[in-house]
């Protein structure tokens, strides 16, 4: 059975679903394929992550008509504090401090739990008359010519003018097209959980740079915080295997007492960390977005944000080409997407890779250097403001959706 669509999207994760909604808003017909069932992906315990969404990302979700549904559960980030730390010693006196009052646009971003974001996206996909959502279907083969074709494990053939790989770090779409990846294993895992605490967090996101990796304590609604604790893999695996009481006994001295007593709420998760970067993000009638294009270390909370910048950029390039009557799967159109994303991709890969190498160690010389560096940035309002706008996703040549405008 052949199905004709404008665009076939392989992968219905956060980026694949958002792209489908953006292209549907531009009037295109989309096939959105995911190997997992929609029920499984929308289950509350599917993924324990909470995302620090940059302000620009929240504007993109607003332009797609989704932010009103998310806003109630989203926690605004009013301040960010980063400092060196060691278990039991608290944070170092040198720190980096960003305050929302320094940029006129509003909060730097929001913390949104996966269980809310994914459900809102999947519901919107199912309500869209222009999206054929095909859950429980795995894409197993693809061909390109005058059209792109994708075959699924159940024997379905999908046809479109463009195939988009939104199928994550192990992107089969990229592999089948012969696109190679640059991979770096950080030999760290991120231990992720949520805690309920006695004292309010005041909307402040904390990052402690510990010898084994950064520990992020990110504010959630209702006096809860999300913990993203990166540790060297053997120790992380040991900590992950502990029961909740023993896990908390390891976590407490690292967090310190500024939130008062706290307890775990919900399940614990762990994620291996690495950089996975596709060497090219376009090929004949093919484009990659999200982690399929590049998956980074969560040290700066930018992975999904950069995926949404892929989504906003690709959607705009396709929509504009379509309005002009161009074949949006053609190489010269896809080159616009590739060029628009190239600087941002390279800069983020280098920044996250470099920060992790600089901060995930206990070398006294590097420690002194970075403490001084953080104090220096804190003392320079112009530079601090520029970095804040960068983290909020407001710098650079932004596609319309990331400015909160319709496609
Ligand atoms: C610990 C941690 C914390 C993070 N925190 C933040 C943060 O605060 N802010 C931020 O911006 N980012 C953050 N990130 C990054 C963010 O989680 C990822 O960038 C994002 O989830 C990637 O989504 P995706 O849709 O691109 O890929 P994925 O979530 O990997 O989705 C890929 C989808 O493709 C499907 N699929 C795969 N193969 C096939 C196939 N052959 N056929 C059909 N379907 C297929 C899969 O089932 C899956 O649903 C964090 C990451 C980690 C590890």
CSV table of C-alpha atoms and ligand atoms in Angstrom, one decimal:
chain,number,residue,atom,x,y,z
A,1,UNK,CA,0.0,0.0,0.0
A,2,UNK,CA,1.5,3.4,-1.0
A,3,UNK,CA,0.5,6.5,0.9
A,4,UNK,CA,1.2,9.9,-0.5
A,5,UNK,CA,2.1,12.7,1.9
A,6,UNK,CA,4.2,15.9,1.5
A,7,UNK,CA,6.7,14.9,4.3
A,8,UNK,CA,7.4,11.6,6.0
A,9,UNK,CA,8.8,12.0,9.5
A,10,UNK,CA,10.6,9.1,11.0
A,11,UNK,CA,10.4,9.4,14.8
A,12,UNK,CA,7.6,10.8,16.9
A,13,UNK,CA,9.7,12.0,19.9
A,14,UNK,CA,9.5,15.6,21.1
A,15,UNK,CA,11.2,17.0,17.9
A,16,UNK,CA,9.4,14.8,15.4
A,17,UNK,CA,5.9,15.6,16.8
A,18,UNK,CA,6.7,19.4,17.0
A,19,UNK,CA,7.9,19.4,13.4
A,20,UNK,CA,4.8,17.6,12.2
A,21,UNK,CA,2.6,20.2,13.9
A,22,UNK,CA,4.7,23.1,12.4
A,23,UNK,CA,4.4,21.7,8.9
A,24,UNK,CA,0.7,20.9,9.3
A,25,UNK,CA,0.3,24.6,10.3
A,26,UNK,CA,1.9,25.4,6.9
A,27,UNK,CA,-0.8,23.4,5.2
A,28,UNK,CA,1.3,20.2,4.4
A,29,UNK,CA,0.2,16.6,4.8
A,30,UNK,CA,2.5,14.6,7.1
A,31,UNK,CA,3.1,11.0,7.9
A,32,UNK,CA,4.5,10.7,11.4
A,33,UNK,CA,5.9,7.3,12.2
A,34,UNK,CA,7.1,6.0,15.6
A,35,UNK,CA,8.0,2.5,16.5
A,36,UNK,CA,6.5,2.9,20.0
A,37,UNK,CA,2.8,3.1,20.8
A,38,UNK,CA,1.3,6.5,21.7
A,39,UNK,CA,0.0,5.1,25.0
A,40,UNK,CA,3.5,4.0,26.0
A,41,UNK,CA,5.0,7.4,25.0
A,42,UNK,CA,2.3,9.3,27.0
A,43,UNK,CA,2.6,7.2,30.2
A,44,UNK,CA,3.6,9.3,33.2
A,45,UNK,CA,6.7,7.2,33.9
A,46,UNK,CA,7.9,7.0,30.2
A,47,UNK,CA,10.7,9.5,30.7
A,48,UNK,CA,11.8,11.2,33.9
A,49,UNK,CA,13.4,14.3,32.3
A,50,UNK,CA,12.3,17.8,32.9
A,51,UNK,CA,13.4,20.2,30.2
A,52,UNK,CA,14.9,23.7,30.7
A,53,UNK,CA,13.1,25.2,27.8
A,54,UNK,CA,14.7,28.5,26.5
A,55,UNK,CA,12.3,31.4,26.2
A,56,UNK,CA,12.5,31.1,22.4
A,57,UNK,CA,11.4,27.5,22.6
A,58,UNK,CA,8.4,28.4,24.7
A,59,UNK,CA,7.6,31.0,22.0
A,60,UNK,CA,7.7,28.3,19.3
A,61,UNK,CA,5.3,26.2,21.3
A,62,UNK,CA,3.1,29.3,21.7
A,63,UNK,CA,3.1,29.9,18.0
A,64,UNK,CA,1.9,26.3,17.5
A,65,UNK,CA,-1.0,27.0,20.0
A,66,UNK,CA,0.4,24.7,22.7
A,67,UNK,CA,1.9,27.0,25.3
A,68,UNK,CA,-1.4,27.9,27.0
A,69,UNK,CA,-1.8,24.1,27.8
A,70,UNK,CA,1.8,23.9,29.2
A,71,UNK,CA,2.0,27.2,31.0
A,72,UNK,CA,0.1,26.1,34.0
A,73,UNK,CA,2.5,23.3,34.7
A,74,UNK,CA,5.7,25.2,33.7
A,75,UNK,CA,8.0,26.7,36.2
A,76,UNK,CA,9.6,30.0,35.1
A,77,UNK,CA,13.4,30.3,35.6
A,78,UNK,CA,14.0,33.6,37.3
A,79,UNK,CA,17.7,33.1,38.2
A,80,UNK,CA,20.6,30.7,37.4
A,81,UNK,CA,23.5,30.2,39.9
A,82,UNK,CA,26.5,28.1,38.9
A,83,UNK,CA,29.4,27.3,41.2
A,84,UNK,CA,32.0,24.6,42.0
A,85,UNK,CA,31.1,22.1,44.6
A,86,UNK,CA,32.2,19.0,46.4
A,87,UNK,CA,30.0,16.5,48.4
A,88,UNK,CA,29.6,17.7,52.0
A,89,UNK,CA,31.5,21.0,51.4
A,90,UNK,CA,28.7,23.1,49.8
A,91,UNK,CA,29.3,25.4,46.9
A,92,UNK,CA,32.5,27.5,46.4
A,93,UNK,CA,32.3,31.3,47.2
A,94,UNK,CA,33.0,32.0,43.5
A,95,UNK,CA,29.9,31.7,41.4
A,96,UNK,CA,28.2,32.8,38.2
A,97,UNK,CA,24.8,34.5,38.6
A,98,UNK,CA,22.2,35.3,36.1
A,99,UNK,CA,19.0,37.2,37.0
A,100,UNK,CA,16.0,37.6,34.8
A,101,UNK,CA,15.7,41.3,35.6
A,102,UNK,CA,18.8,41.9,33.4
A,103,UNK,CA,16.9,41.0,30.2
A,104,UNK,CA,13.7,42.8,29.3
A,105,UNK,CA,12.1,39.8,27.6
A,106,UNK,CA,10.9,37.9,30.7
A,107,UNK,CA,12.1,34.7,32.4
A,108,UNK,CA,15.2,33.1,30.8
A,109,UNK,CA,13.0,30.0,30.2
A,110,UNK,CA,10.8,27.4,31.9
A,111,UNK,CA,11.1,24.0,33.4
A,112,UNK,CA,8.6,21.6,31.8
A,113,UNK,CA,8.2,18.0,32.8
A,114,UNK,CA,8.4,15.4,30.0
A,115,UNK,CA,5.1,13.9,31.1
A,116,UNK,CA,3.3,17.2,30.3
A,117,UNK,CA,5.1,18.2,27.2
A,118,UNK,CA,4.9,14.8,25.4
A,119,UNK,CA,1.2,14.4,26.2
A,120,UNK,CA,0.3,17.9,24.9
A,121,UNK,CA,2.3,17.3,21.7
A,122,UNK,CA,0.8,13.8,21.1
A,123,UNK,CA,-2.7,15.1,21.7
A,124,UNK,CA,-2.2,18.0,19.3
A,125,UNK,CA,-0.9,15.5,16.7
A,126,UNK,CA,-3.9,13.3,17.0
A,127,UNK,CA,-6.2,16.3,16.7
A,128,UNK,CA,-4.6,17.5,13.5
A,129,UNK,CA,-6.4,16.5,10.3
A,130,UNK,CA,-3.2,17.0,8.3
A,131,UNK,CA,-1.1,14.5,10.2
A,132,UNK,CA,-1.4,10.7,9.8
A,133,UNK,CA,0.1,9.4,13.0
A,134,UNK,CA,1.4,5.9,12.6
A,135,UNK,CA,2.5,4.6,16.0
A,136,UNK,CA,3.7,1.1,16.5
A,137,UNK,CA,5.4,1.2,13.1
A,138,UNK,CA,9.1,0.9,12.5
A,139,UNK,CA,10.7,2.4,9.4
A,140,UNK,CA,13.0,-0.3,8.0
A,141,UNK,CA,14.0,0.9,4.6
A,142,UNK,CA,14.1,4.1,2.4
A,143,UNK,CA,14.7,5.1,-1.2
A,144,UNK,CA,15.0,8.4,-2.9
A,145,UNK,CA,14.5,9.5,-6.5
A,146,UNK,CA,11.9,11.9,-7.8
A,147,UNK,CA,10.2,11.2,-4.4
A,148,UNK,CA,11.3,9.8,-1.0
A,149,UNK,CA,9.9,6.4,0.0
A,150,UNK,CA,10.0,4.8,3.4
A,151,UNK,CA,9.0,1.2,4.1
A,152,UNK,CA,7.7,0.1,7.5
A,153,UNK,CA,8.1,-3.3,9.2
A,154,UNK,CA,4.4,-4.0,8.6
A,155,UNK,CA,4.8,-3.7,4.8
A,156,UNK,CA,3.5,-0.2,4.3
A,157,UNK,CA,5.2,2.1,1.8
A,158,UNK,CA,5.0,5.8,2.5
A,159,UNK,CA,5.7,8.3,-0.3
A,160,UNK,CA,6.6,12.0,0.1
A,161,UNK,CA,8.7,14.8,-1.3
A,162,UNK,CA,11.0,14.7,1.7
A,163,UNK,CA,12.0,12.2,4.4
A,164,UNK,CA,12.9,13.7,7.8
A,165,UNK,CA,14.9,11.7,10.3
A,166,UNK,CA,13.8,12.7,13.8
A,167,UNK,CA,14.7,9.2,15.1
A,168,UNK,CA,17.2,10.1,17.8
A,169,UNK,CA,20.9,9.5,18.3
A,170,UNK,CA,21.0,6.1,16.7
A,171,UNK,CA,19.1,7.5,13.7
A,172,UNK,CA,18.4,4.7,11.2
A,173,UNK,CA,17.4,7.3,8.7
A,174,UNK,CA,20.9,8.8,8.7
A,175,UNK,CA,22.6,5.4,8.8
A,176,UNK,CA,20.6,4.1,5.8
A,177,UNK,CA,21.6,7.2,3.8
A,178,UNK,CA,25.2,6.5,4.6
A,179,UNK,CA,25.6,9.6,6.9
A,180,UNK,CA,28.4,9.0,9.3
A,181,UNK,CA,28.5,10.4,12.9
A,182,UNK,CA,31.1,11.9,15.2
A,183,UNK,CA,30.6,10.1,18.5
A,184,UNK,CA,32.3,10.9,21.9
A,185,UNK,CA,31.4,8.8,24.9
A,186,UNK,CA,31.7,11.0,28.1
A,187,UNK,CA,31.9,7.8,30.3
A,188,UNK,CA,29.3,9.6,32.5
A,189,UNK,CA,25.7,8.8,33.2
A,190,UNK,CA,23.0,11.3,34.3
A,191,UNK,CA,21.0,10.2,37.3
A,192,UNK,CA,17.6,11.9,37.1
A,193,UNK,CA,14.8,12.2,39.6
A,194,UNK,CA,12.5,14.7,41.2
A,195,UNK,CA,12.5,15.8,44.9
A,196,UNK,CA,9.9,17.5,47.1
A,197,UNK,CA,11.5,20.0,49.5
A,198,UNK,CA,10.7,21.9,52.6
A,199,UNK,CA,11.9,25.4,51.5
A,200,UNK,CA,10.9,27.2,48.3
A,201,UNK,CA,13.3,27.3,45.4
A,202,UNK,CA,12.2,30.9,44.3
A,203,UNK,CA,12.5,29.8,40.7
A,204,UNK,CA,16.4,29.6,40.9
A,205,UNK,CA,18.2,26.9,38.9
A,206,UNK,CA,21.4,25.7,40.5
A,207,UNK,CA,24.3,24.0,38.8
A,208,UNK,CA,27.1,22.6,41.0
A,209,UNK,CA,30.2,21.5,39.2
A,210,UNK,CA,31.3,18.4,41.0
A,211,UNK,CA,34.5,16.4,40.3
A,212,UNK,CA,32.5,13.6,38.6
A,213,UNK,CA,30.2,15.9,36.5
A,214,UNK,CA,27.7,18.7,37.0
A,215,UNK,CA,24.8,18.4,39.4
A,216,UNK,CA,21.8,20.5,38.3
A,217,UNK,CA,18.9,21.3,40.7
A,218,UNK,CA,16.2,22.7,38.5
A,219,UNK,CA,13.0,24.3,39.9
A,220,UNK,CA,9.7,22.6,39.2
A,221,UNK,CA,6.2,23.7,40.2
A,222,UNK,CA,4.9,23.1,43.8
A,223,UNK,CA,8.2,23.1,45.8
A,224,UNK,CA,9.7,20.3,43.7
A,225,UNK,CA,13.0,20.3,41.9
A,226,UNK,CA,14.4,18.1,39.1
A,227,UNK,CA,17.8,16.6,39.8
A,228,UNK,CA,20.2,15.9,36.9
A,229,UNK,CA,23.3,14.4,38.5
A,230,UNK,CA,26.1,13.5,36.1
A,231,UNK,CA,28.7,11.1,37.5
A,232,UNK,CA,31.4,8.9,36.2
A,233,UNK,CA,29.8,5.8,34.8
A,234,UNK,CA,31.0,3.1,37.3
A,235,UNK,CA,30.0,5.2,40.3
A,236,UNK,CA,26.7,6.3,38.6
A,237,UNK,CA,25.8,2.6,37.9
A,238,UNK,CA,26.5,1.8,41.5
A,239,UNK,CA,24.4,4.7,42.8
A,240,UNK,CA,21.6,3.8,40.4
A,241,UNK,CA,21.5,0.3,41.8
A,242,UNK,CA,21.0,1.5,45.4
A,243,UNK,CA,17.6,1.6,47.1
A,244,UNK,CA,15.9,5.0,47.5
A,245,UNK,CA,17.2,5.5,51.1
A,246,UNK,CA,20.8,4.8,50.2
A,247,UNK,CA,20.4,6.9,47.0
A,248,UNK,CA,19.2,9.9,49.1
A,249,UNK,CA,22.1,9.4,51.5
A,250,UNK,CA,24.5,10.0,48.6
A,251,UNK,CA,22.5,12.9,47.1
A,252,UNK,CA,21.9,14.9,50.4
A,253,UNK,CA,25.5,16.0,51.0
A,254,UNK,CA,25.8,17.0,47.3
A,255,UNK,CA,22.6,19.2,47.3
A,256,UNK,CA,23.3,20.7,50.8
A,257,UNK,CA,20.7,22.2,53.0
A,258,UNK,CA,19.5,25.3,51.1
A,259,UNK,CA,16.2,23.5,50.2
A,260,UNK,CA,15.7,22.1,53.8
A,261,UNK,CA,14.7,18.4,54.1
A,262,UNK,CA,13.7,16.7,50.9
A,263,UNK,CA,12.4,13.4,49.7
A,264,UNK,CA,12.2,11.6,46.4
A,265,UNK,CA,9.0,11.9,44.4
A,266,UNK,CA,8.4,9.6,41.5
A,267,UNK,CA,10.8,7.2,39.9
A,268,UNK,CA,14.6,7.4,39.3
A,269,UNK,CA,16.0,7.3,35.8
A,270,UNK,CA,19.5,7.2,34.3
A,271,UNK,CA,20.9,8.2,30.9
A,272,UNK,CA,24.3,7.5,29.3
A,273,UNK,CA,26.0,10.7,28.2
A,274,UNK,CA,27.8,11.4,25.0
A,275,UNK,CA,28.1,13.7,22.0
A,276,UNK,CA,26.6,12.2,18.8
A,277,UNK,CA,26.8,14.5,15.8
A,278,UNK,CA,25.7,13.7,12.2
A,279,UNK,CA,28.5,14.8,9.8
A,280,UNK,CA,25.8,16.2,7.5
A,281,UNK,CA,22.2,17.1,8.3
A,282,UNK,CA,20.8,16.9,4.7
A,283,UNK,CA,21.1,14.5,1.8
A,284,UNK,CA,19.1,13.8,-1.3
A,285,UNK,CA,15.4,14.4,-0.2
A,286,UNK,CA,16.4,13.9,3.4
A,287,UNK,CA,16.9,16.1,6.4
A,288,UNK,CA,17.8,15.4,10.0
A,289,UNK,CA,16.4,17.2,13.1
A,290,UNK,CA,16.9,16.9,16.9
A,291,UNK,CA,19.1,14.3,18.4
A,292,UNK,CA,19.2,12.6,15.0
A,293,UNK,CA,21.2,15.6,13.8
A,294,UNK,CA,23.0,16.2,17.1
A,295,UNK,CA,22.7,14.9,20.7
A,296,UNK,CA,24.8,16.8,23.3
A,297,UNK,CA,25.7,16.7,27.0
A,298,UNK,CA,22.9,18.2,29.2
A,299,UNK,CA,25.4,20.4,31.0
A,300,UNK,CA,23.8,23.6,29.5
A,301,UNK,CA,20.2,22.2,29.1
A,302,UNK,CA,20.3,22.9,25.4
A,303,UNK,CA,19.7,19.6,23.6
A,304,UNK,CA,16.0,19.9,23.1
A,305,UNK,CA,16.3,23.7,22.5
A,306,UNK,CA,18.7,23.2,19.7
A,307,UNK,CA,16.4,20.4,18.3
A,308,UNK,CA,13.5,22.9,18.3
A,309,UNK,CA,15.7,25.4,16.5
A,310,UNK,CA,16.2,22.7,13.8
A,311,UNK,CA,12.5,22.2,13.7
A,312,UNK,CA,11.7,26.0,13.4
A,313,UNK,CA,14.3,26.5,10.8
A,314,UNK,CA,13.4,23.4,8.6
A,315,UNK,CA,9.7,24.2,8.9
A,316,UNK,CA,10.3,27.8,7.7
A,317,UNK,CA,12.5,26.7,4.8
A,318,UNK,CA,10.0,24.1,3.6
A,319,UNK,CA,7.0,26.4,4.1
A,320,UNK,CA,8.5,29.3,2.2
A,321,UNK,CA,9.7,27.1,-0.6
A,322,UNK,CA,6.3,25.5,-0.9
A,323,UNK,CA,4.6,28.9,-1.1
A,324,UNK,CA,7.0,29.9,-3.9
A,325,UNK,CA,6.1,26.7,-5.8
A,326,UNK,CA,9.6,25.2,-5.4
A,327,UNK,CA,10.2,21.5,-4.8
A,328,UNK,CA,11.1,21.6,-1.1
A,329,UNK,CA,12.8,18.3,-1.2
A,330,UNK,CA,15.3,19.6,-3.8
A,331,UNK,CA,19.0,19.9,-2.8
A,332,UNK,CA,19.2,23.7,-3.1
A,333,UNK,CA,16.2,24.2,-0.8
A,334,UNK,CA,17.7,21.8,1.8
A,335,UNK,CA,21.0,23.6,1.5
A,336,UNK,CA,19.3,26.7,3.1
A,337,UNK,CA,18.4,24.6,6.1
A,338,UNK,CA,21.9,23.1,6.3
A,339,UNK,CA,23.6,26.6,6.1
A,340,UNK,CA,21.2,28.3,8.5
A,341,UNK,CA,21.9,25.6,11.2
A,342,UNK,CA,25.7,25.2,10.7
A,343,UNK,CA,27.1,27.8,13.0
A,344,UNK,CA,24.7,27.2,15.9
A,345,UNK,CA,25.3,23.4,15.7
A,346,UNK,CA,29.1,23.7,15.7
A,347,UNK,CA,29.1,26.3,18.5
A,348,UNK,CA,26.9,24.2,20.7
A,349,UNK,CA,28.9,21.0,20.1
A,350,UNK,CA,32.1,22.8,21.0
A,351,UNK,CA,30.6,24.6,24.0
A,352,UNK,CA,29.1,21.6,25.7
A,353,UNK,CA,32.1,19.4,24.9
A,354,UNK,CA,34.5,22.0,26.2
A,355,UNK,CA,32.5,22.9,29.4
A,356,UNK,CA,32.2,19.3,30.3
A,357,UNK,CA,35.9,18.7,30.0
A,358,UNK,CA,36.7,21.9,31.9
A,359,UNK,CA,34.2,21.5,34.7
A,360,UNK,CA,34.0,17.7,35.3
A,361,UNK,CA,37.3,17.3,37.2
A,362,UNK,CA,39.0,18.2,40.4
A,363,UNK,CA,42.2,19.6,39.0
A,364,UNK,CA,43.1,22.5,41.4
A,365,UNK,CA,44.5,24.7,38.6
A,366,UNK,CA,41.5,24.3,36.4
A,367,UNK,CA,39.3,24.8,39.5
A,368,UNK,CA,40.9,28.1,40.3
A,369,UNK,CA,40.8,29.2,36.6
A,370,UNK,CA,37.1,28.5,36.2
A,371,UNK,CA,36.2,30.0,39.6
A,372,UNK,CA,38.0,33.2,38.6
A,373,UNK,CA,36.3,33.0,35.1
A,374,UNK,CA,32.9,32.7,36.7
A,375,UNK,CA,33.5,35.6,39.0
A,376,UNK,CA,34.8,37.7,36.1
A,377,UNK,CA,31.6,37.0,34.0
A,378,UNK,CA,29.5,37.9,37.1
A,379,UNK,CA,31.3,41.2,37.3
A,380,UNK,CA,30.8,42.1,33.6
A,381,UNK,CA,27.2,43.1,33.0
A,382,UNK,CA,27.5,43.3,29.2
A,383,UNK,CA,28.9,39.8,28.8
A,384,UNK,CA,26.5,38.4,31.3
A,385,UNK,CA,23.6,39.9,29.4
A,386,UNK,CA,24.8,38.4,26.2
A,387,UNK,CA,25.2,35.0,27.7
A,388,UNK,CA,21.7,35.2,29.2
A,389,UNK,CA,20.2,36.1,25.8
A,390,UNK,CA,22.2,33.1,24.3
A,391,UNK,CA,20.8,30.7,26.9
A,392,UNK,CA,17.3,32.1,26.4
A,393,UNK,CA,17.7,31.4,22.6
A,394,UNK,CA,17.2,35.0,21.7
A,395,UNK,CA,20.5,35.6,19.8
A,396,UNK,CA,21.1,35.1,16.1
A,397,UNK,CA,18.9,34.9,13.0
A,398,UNK,CA,15.8,33.3,14.5
A,399,UNK,CA,13.2,31.6,12.4
A,400,UNK,CA,9.7,33.0,12.7
A,401,UNK,CA,8.3,30.3,15.0
A,402,UNK,CA,11.1,30.9,17.5
A,403,UNK,CA,10.1,34.6,17.6
A,404,UNK,CA,6.5,33.4,18.4
A,405,UNK,CA,5.1,34.2,15.0
A,406,UNK,CA,3.1,31.7,12.9
A,407,UNK,CA,4.9,29.8,10.1
B,1,LIG,C1,19.6,13.8,31.4
B,1,LIG,C2,19.2,14.7,30.3
B,1,LIG,C3,18.6,15.9,30.6
B,1,LIG,C4,18.3,16.8,29.5
B,1,LIG,N1,17.8,18.0,29.8
B,1,LIG,C5,17.5,18.9,28.8
B,1,LIG,C6,17.1,20.2,29.1
B,1,LIG,O1,16.9,20.6,30.3
B,1,LIG,N2,16.8,21.1,28.1
B,1,LIG,C7,17.0,20.7,26.8
B,1,LIG,O2,16.8,21.5,25.9
B,1,LIG,N3,17.4,19.4,26.5
B,1,LIG,C8,17.6,18.5,27.5
B,1,LIG,N4,18.0,17.2,27.2
B,1,LIG,C9,18.1,16.8,25.7
B,1,LIG,C10,16.7,16.3,25.2
B,1,LIG,O3,16.2,15.3,26.1
B,1,LIG,C11,16.9,15.6,23.9
B,1,LIG,O4,17.6,16.5,23.0
B,1,LIG,C12,15.5,15.3,23.2
B,1,LIG,O5,14.7,14.6,24.1
B,1,LIG,C13,15.6,14.6,21.9
B,1,LIG,O6,14.4,14.4,21.3
B,1,LIG,P1,14.2,13.7,19.8
B,1,LIG,O7,12.8,13.8,19.5
B,1,LIG,O8,15.2,14.4,18.9
B,1,LIG,O9,14.8,12.3,19.9
B,1,LIG,P2,14.2,11.0,20.7
B,1,LIG,O10,13.6,11.4,22.0
B,1,LIG,O11,15.4,10.0,20.8
B,1,LIG,O12,13.1,10.4,19.8
B,1,LIG,C14,13.3,9.6,18.7
B,1,LIG,C15,12.0,8.8,18.4
B,1,LIG,O13,12.2,8.1,17.2
B,1,LIG,C16,11.6,6.8,17.3
B,1,LIG,N5,12.3,5.9,16.4
B,1,LIG,C17,13.6,5.5,16.4
B,1,LIG,N6,13.9,4.7,15.3
B,1,LIG,C18,12.7,4.6,14.6
B,1,LIG,C19,12.3,3.9,13.4
B,1,LIG,N7,13.2,3.1,12.7
B,1,LIG,N8,11.0,3.9,13.0
B,1,LIG,C20,10.1,4.7,13.7
B,1,LIG,N9,10.4,5.4,14.8
B,1,LIG,C21,11.7,5.3,15.3
B,1,LIG,C22,11.8,6.5,18.8
B,1,LIG,O14,10.8,5.5,19.2
B,1,LIG,C23,11.6,7.8,19.5
B,1,LIG,O15,10.3,8.1,19.9
B,1,LIG,C24,18.4,16.4,28.2
B,1,LIG,C25,19.0,15.1,27.9
B,1,LIG,C26,19.4,14.3,28.9
B,1,LIG,C27,20.0,12.9,28.6
